[in-house]
CSV table of C-alpha atoms in Angstrom, one decimal:
chain,number,residue,atom,x,y,z
A,1,MET,CA,43.9,-3.7,-18.8
A,2,ARG,CA,46.3,-4.5,-21.6
A,3,ARG,CA,45.6,-5.4,-25.2
A,4,ASP,CA,47.8,-5.8,-28.3
A,5,LEU,CA,46.4,-4.1,-31.4
A,6,PRO,CA,47.6,-4.0,-35.0
A,7,ALA,CA,48.7,-0.6,-36.2
A,8,ALA,CA,46.0,-0.5,-38.9
A,9,ALA,CA,43.2,-1.0,-36.5
A,10,CYS,CA,44.7,1.6,-34.1
A,11,ALA,CA,44.9,4.1,-37.0
A,12,LEU,CA,41.1,3.7,-37.6
A,13,ALA,CA,40.3,4.0,-33.9
A,14,THR,CA,42.5,7.1,-33.8
A,15,ALA,CA,40.7,8.7,-36.7
A,16,LEU,CA,37.4,8.1,-35.1
A,17,ALA,CA,38.5,9.5,-31.8
A,18,LEU,CA,40.0,12.6,-33.3
A,19,ALA,CA,36.8,13.3,-35.2
A,20,ALA,CA,34.6,13.0,-32.1
A,21,PRO,CA,33.9,16.2,-30.2
A,22,SER,CA,35.5,16.6,-26.9
A,23,GLY,CA,35.8,19.3,-24.2
A,24,ALA,CA,38.9,21.3,-23.8
A,25,HIS,CA,41.0,20.4,-20.8
A,26,ALA,CA,43.7,22.5,-19.1
A,27,PHE,CA,47.1,21.1,-18.0
A,28,GLU,CA,49.1,21.4,-14.8
A,29,ARG,CA,52.7,20.3,-14.2
A,30,ILE,CA,54.0,19.1,-10.8
A,31,GLU,CA,57.8,19.0,-10.4
A,32,ALA,CA,60.1,17.2,-8.1
A,33,THR,CA,63.0,19.5,-7.5
A,34,PHE,CA,66.4,19.6,-5.6
A,35,PHE,CA,66.6,18.4,-2.9
A,36,ALA,CA,63.7,15.9,-2.4
A,37,GLU,CA,61.0,18.6,-2.6
A,38,TYR,CA,58.0,19.3,-4.8
A,39,GLY,CA,58.1,22.6,-6.6
A,40,ALA,CA,55.2,24.1,-4.6
A,41,GLU,CA,53.6,23.5,-1.2
A,42,GLU,CA,50.2,23.1,-3.1
A,43,TYR,CA,48.9,23.0,-6.6
A,44,THR,CA,45.4,23.9,-7.9
A,45,ILE,CA,43.5,22.4,-10.8
A,46,ASP,CA,40.0,22.3,-12.2
A,47,GLN,CA,37.9,19.1,-12.4
A,48,GLY,CA,38.9,17.0,-15.4
A,49,GLU,CA,42.4,18.7,-15.7
A,50,ILE,CA,45.3,16.5,-16.9
A,51,VAL,CA,48.4,16.7,-14.8
A,52,THR,CA,52.0,15.7,-15.6
A,53,PHE,CA,54.7,14.9,-13.1
A,54,ALA,CA,58.3,15.8,-14.0
A,55,ASN,CA,61.5,15.0,-12.1
A,56,THR,CA,63.9,17.9,-12.3
A,57,ASP,CA,66.0,16.7,-9.3
A,58,ALA,CA,69.5,16.1,-10.8
A,59,PHE,CA,70.4,13.5,-8.1
A,60,LEU,CA,67.4,11.5,-6.9
A,61,ALA,CA,64.5,9.5,-8.4
A,62,HIS,CA,61.0,10.5,-7.3
A,63,GLY,CA,57.4,9.5,-7.7
A,64,LEU,CA,54.0,10.7,-6.5
A,65,VAL,CA,51.1,9.0,-4.8
A,66,SER,CA,48.0,10.3,-3.0
A,67,ASP,CA,47.7,9.8,0.8
A,68,THR,CA,44.0,8.9,0.8
A,69,GLY,CA,42.3,5.6,0.4
A,70,THR,CA,43.4,2.0,0.5
A,71,GLY,CA,44.3,2.4,-3.2
A,72,ALA,CA,45.9,5.5,-4.7
A,73,LEU,CA,43.4,8.0,-6.1
A,74,PHE,CA,46.2,9.4,-8.3
A,75,SER,CA,49.8,8.4,-8.8
A,76,SER,CA,52.9,8.5,-11.0
A,77,PRO,CA,55.7,5.9,-11.0
A,78,VAL,CA,59.1,6.6,-9.6
A,79,ILE,CA,61.2,8.1,-12.4
A,80,GLY,CA,64.7,9.3,-12.9
A,81,THR,CA,65.9,12.8,-13.5
A,82,GLY,CA,64.7,14.6,-16.6
A,83,ARG,CA,61.8,12.2,-17.1
A,84,THR,CA,58.1,13.0,-17.2
A,85,ARG,CA,54.9,10.9,-16.7
A,86,LEU,CA,51.2,11.5,-16.7
A,87,LEU,CA,49.7,11.7,-13.2
A,88,ARG,CA,47.1,9.0,-13.4
A,89,GLY,CA,43.7,9.6,-11.9
A,90,THR,CA,43.6,13.4,-11.6
A,91,PRO,CA,40.9,13.9,-14.3
A,92,PHE,CA,38.5,11.9,-12.2
A,93,LEU,CA,39.0,13.8,-8.9
A,94,THR,CA,36.1,15.8,-7.6
A,95,ALA,CA,36.1,19.3,-6.0
A,96,ALA,CA,34.0,17.8,-3.2
A,97,GLY,CA,36.8,15.6,-2.1
A,98,SER,CA,39.5,18.4,-2.2
A,99,PRO,CA,42.1,18.9,-0.9
A,100,TYR,CA,44.2,15.8,-1.7
A,101,ALA,CA,47.5,15.3,0.0
A,102,PHE,CA,50.3,13.4,-1.7
A,103,HIS,CA,53.8,12.3,-1.1
A,104,CYS,CA,56.8,10.7,-2.8
A,105,PRO,CA,56.8,6.9,-2.3
A,106,THR,CA,60.6,6.8,-1.9
A,107,HIS,CA,60.9,9.9,0.2
A,108,PRO,CA,57.9,10.0,2.6
A,109,GLY,CA,58.8,13.4,4.0
A,110,MET,CA,58.4,14.9,0.6
A,111,THR,CA,54.8,16.1,0.5
A,112,SER,CA,52.4,18.6,-1.1
A,113,VAL,CA,48.7,19.1,-1.7
A,114,LEU,CA,46.5,19.1,-4.8
A,115,ASN,CA,43.4,21.3,-4.7
A,116,VAL,CA,40.6,20.7,-7.1
A,117,GLY,CA,38.3,23.6,-7.9
A,118,PRO,CA,34.7,23.4,-8.9
A,119,GLY,CA,35.4,24.6,-12.5
A,120,GLY,CA,35.9,22.2,-15.4
A,121,GLU,CA,34.2,18.9,-16.1
A,122,LEU,CA,35.1,15.5,-14.8
A,123,LEU,CA,36.3,13.0,-17.4
A,124,PRO,CA,34.0,9.9,-17.6
A,125,THR,CA,35.2,6.7,-16.1
A,126,ASP,CA,37.4,5.1,-18.6
A,127,ASP,CA,38.4,1.4,-19.1
A,128,ALA,CA,38.9,1.6,-22.8
A,129,PRO,CA,42.6,1.2,-24.0
A,130,PRO,CA,44.2,4.1,-25.7
A,131,ALA,CA,44.9,3.8,-29.5
A,132,ALA,CA,47.6,5.2,-31.8
A,133,GLY,CA,48.4,5.1,-35.5
A,134,LEU,CA,52.0,4.1,-36.2
A,135,LYS,CA,54.0,4.6,-39.4
A,136,ILE,CA,57.6,3.8,-40.2
A,137,LYS,CA,58.8,6.7,-42.5
A,138,THR,CA,62.4,5.7,-43.1
A,139,GLY,CA,62.5,4.6,-46.7
A,140,SER,CA,65.5,2.3,-47.2
A,141,ALA,CA,68.1,0.3,-45.3
A,142,ALA,CA,70.8,2.4,-47.0
A,143,LYS,CA,69.3,5.6,-45.7
A,144,LEU,CA,68.9,4.1,-42.3
A,145,VAL,CA,72.6,3.2,-42.2
A,146,ARG,CA,73.7,6.5,-43.6
A,147,LYS,CA,71.7,8.8,-41.4
A,148,ARG,CA,71.5,6.5,-38.4
A,149,LYS,CA,68.0,7.7,-37.7
A,150,LEU,CA,64.7,5.9,-37.8
A,151,ARG,CA,61.8,8.2,-38.3
A,152,LEU,CA,58.3,7.3,-36.9
A,153,VAL,CA,55.0,9.0,-37.0
A,154,LEU,CA,52.6,8.4,-34.1
A,155,THR,CA,49.0,9.6,-33.8
A,156,PRO,CA,47.8,9.0,-30.2
A,157,SER,CA,44.1,9.2,-29.6
A,158,GLU,CA,44.3,10.8,-26.2
A,159,ALA,CA,46.8,11.9,-23.5
A,160,VAL,CA,49.3,9.0,-23.1
A,161,ASP,CA,52.7,8.0,-21.9
A,162,VAL,CA,54.5,6.2,-24.8
A,163,ILE,CA,57.5,3.9,-24.7
A,164,VAL,CA,58.9,3.2,-28.2
A,165,GLY,CA,61.2,0.4,-29.2
A,166,ALA,CA,62.6,-0.6,-32.6
A,167,SER,CA,64.5,-3.7,-33.6
A,168,VAL,CA,65.7,-5.6,-36.7
A,169,LYS,CA,66.5,-9.3,-36.7
A,170,GLY,CA,66.2,-9.3,-32.9
A,171,ALA,CA,68.8,-6.6,-32.5
A,172,ALA,CA,67.7,-3.3,-30.8
A,173,LEU,CA,67.9,-0.2,-32.9
A,174,GLY,CA,66.8,2.3,-30.4
A,175,SER,CA,64.1,3.4,-27.9
A,176,ALA,CA,62.5,6.5,-26.5
A,177,GLU,CA,59.9,7.7,-24.0
A,178,ARG,CA,57.4,10.4,-24.6
A,179,THR,CA,54.5,12.0,-22.7
A,180,TYR,CA,51.7,13.6,-24.8
A,181,VAL,CA,48.9,15.6,-23.1
A,182,THR,CA,46.8,16.0,-26.3
A,183,PRO,CA,46.0,13.7,-29.2
A,184,GLY,CA,47.4,14.3,-32.7
A,185,ARG,CA,50.3,13.7,-35.0
A,186,ARG,CA,53.8,13.4,-33.5
A,187,VAL,CA,57.1,12.6,-35.1
A,188,VAL,CA,59.6,10.5,-33.1
A,189,THR,CA,63.2,10.0,-34.3
A,190,LEU,CA,65.2,7.2,-32.9
A,191,LYS,CA,69.0,7.6,-33.2
A,192,LEU,CA,70.8,4.4,-34.0
A,193,SER,CA,74.2,3.6,-32.4
A,194,ARG,CA,77.1,2.8,-34.7
A,195,ALA,CA,76.8,-0.9,-33.7
A,196,ALA,CA,73.1,-0.9,-34.6
A,197,ALA,CA,73.7,0.8,-38.0
A,198,SER,CA,76.5,-1.7,-38.6
A,199,ALA,CA,74.2,-4.6,-37.9
A,200,VAL,CA,71.7,-3.3,-40.5
A,201,SER,CA,74.4,-2.8,-43.1
A,202,ARG,CA,75.4,-6.5,-42.9
A,203,LEU,CA,71.9,-7.6,-43.9
A,204,ARG,CA,71.4,-8.4,-47.6
A,205,ALA,CA,69.1,-6.1,-49.6
A,206,GLY,CA,65.4,-6.6,-48.7
A,207,ALA,CA,66.2,-8.6,-45.5
A,208,ALA,CA,66.1,-5.7,-43.1
A,209,ARG,CA,62.6,-5.8,-41.6
A,210,VAL,CA,62.3,-3.2,-38.9
A,211,LYS,CA,59.8,-3.9,-36.1
A,212,VAL,CA,58.5,-1.2,-33.9
A,213,LYS,CA,56.6,-1.6,-30.7
A,214,LEU,CA,54.6,1.1,-28.8
A,215,THR,CA,53.4,0.7,-25.2
A,216,LEU,CA,50.8,3.3,-24.4
A,217,ALA,CA,49.3,4.1,-21.0
A,218,ASP,CA,46.5,6.7,-20.5
A,219,VAL,CA,45.4,8.8,-17.5
A,220,ALA,CA,43.2,6.0,-16.3
A,221,GLY,CA,46.0,3.4,-16.3
A,222,ASN,CA,44.7,1.5,-19.3
A,223,VAL,CA,47.6,0.0,-21.4
A,224,THR,CA,47.8,-0.9,-25.1
A,225,VAL,CA,50.6,-2.4,-27.2
A,226,VAL,CA,50.8,-1.4,-30.8
A,227,LYS,CA,53.1,-3.0,-33.3
A,228,ALA,CA,54.2,-2.3,-36.9
A,229,GLY,CA,56.8,-3.6,-39.3
A,230,ARG,CA,58.4,-2.6,-42.6
A,231,ARG,CA,60.9,-4.2,-44.9
A,232,LEU,CA,63.6,-1.8,-45.9
């Protein structure tokens, strides 16, 4: 599911979500390592636990997908070295169905096992899109050009993968990817290239309207796009 929401509406949704009580959830990290191997032969989590997948292999792209079922019970997309993603679906796995075998979709011989213990509490089935407040904190075009940095404040409502992109007059200023396993305030700083800073400097005063787009995806695979703009 994918929806576009204005930043103001998302900020309200975030405030409500953060105010609501929620159970504490532990976190596990599965790594792809050199050379086309997972970091362990098996991993163990409790029910409801959030898991991230990180690719630390310096040479190859890797992903993760469960062996069971006609559709993946849990998965992470194929990602390049140094990148991290949420492992979608793990908070909904039951201890009764454990163990769960998984493999890399691009390297079928790369395998491991995920065990789910009886502790913890399953997350409820979720088809609601994630939310996030978004503020552009850089105050002026002159400051943006001088420092070549665009400062953003995000407040995701839950664990999410975030892709951030910023532009002015159709020209890209910068982008970033982040994975957050808890809700709350986060600061993201996009570093502008010299070409991007030069493009901003050529705009007349007051004509530099920065546009920021967030694409958020939660552990259930729900996707939301949040947009904001500010004239500098």
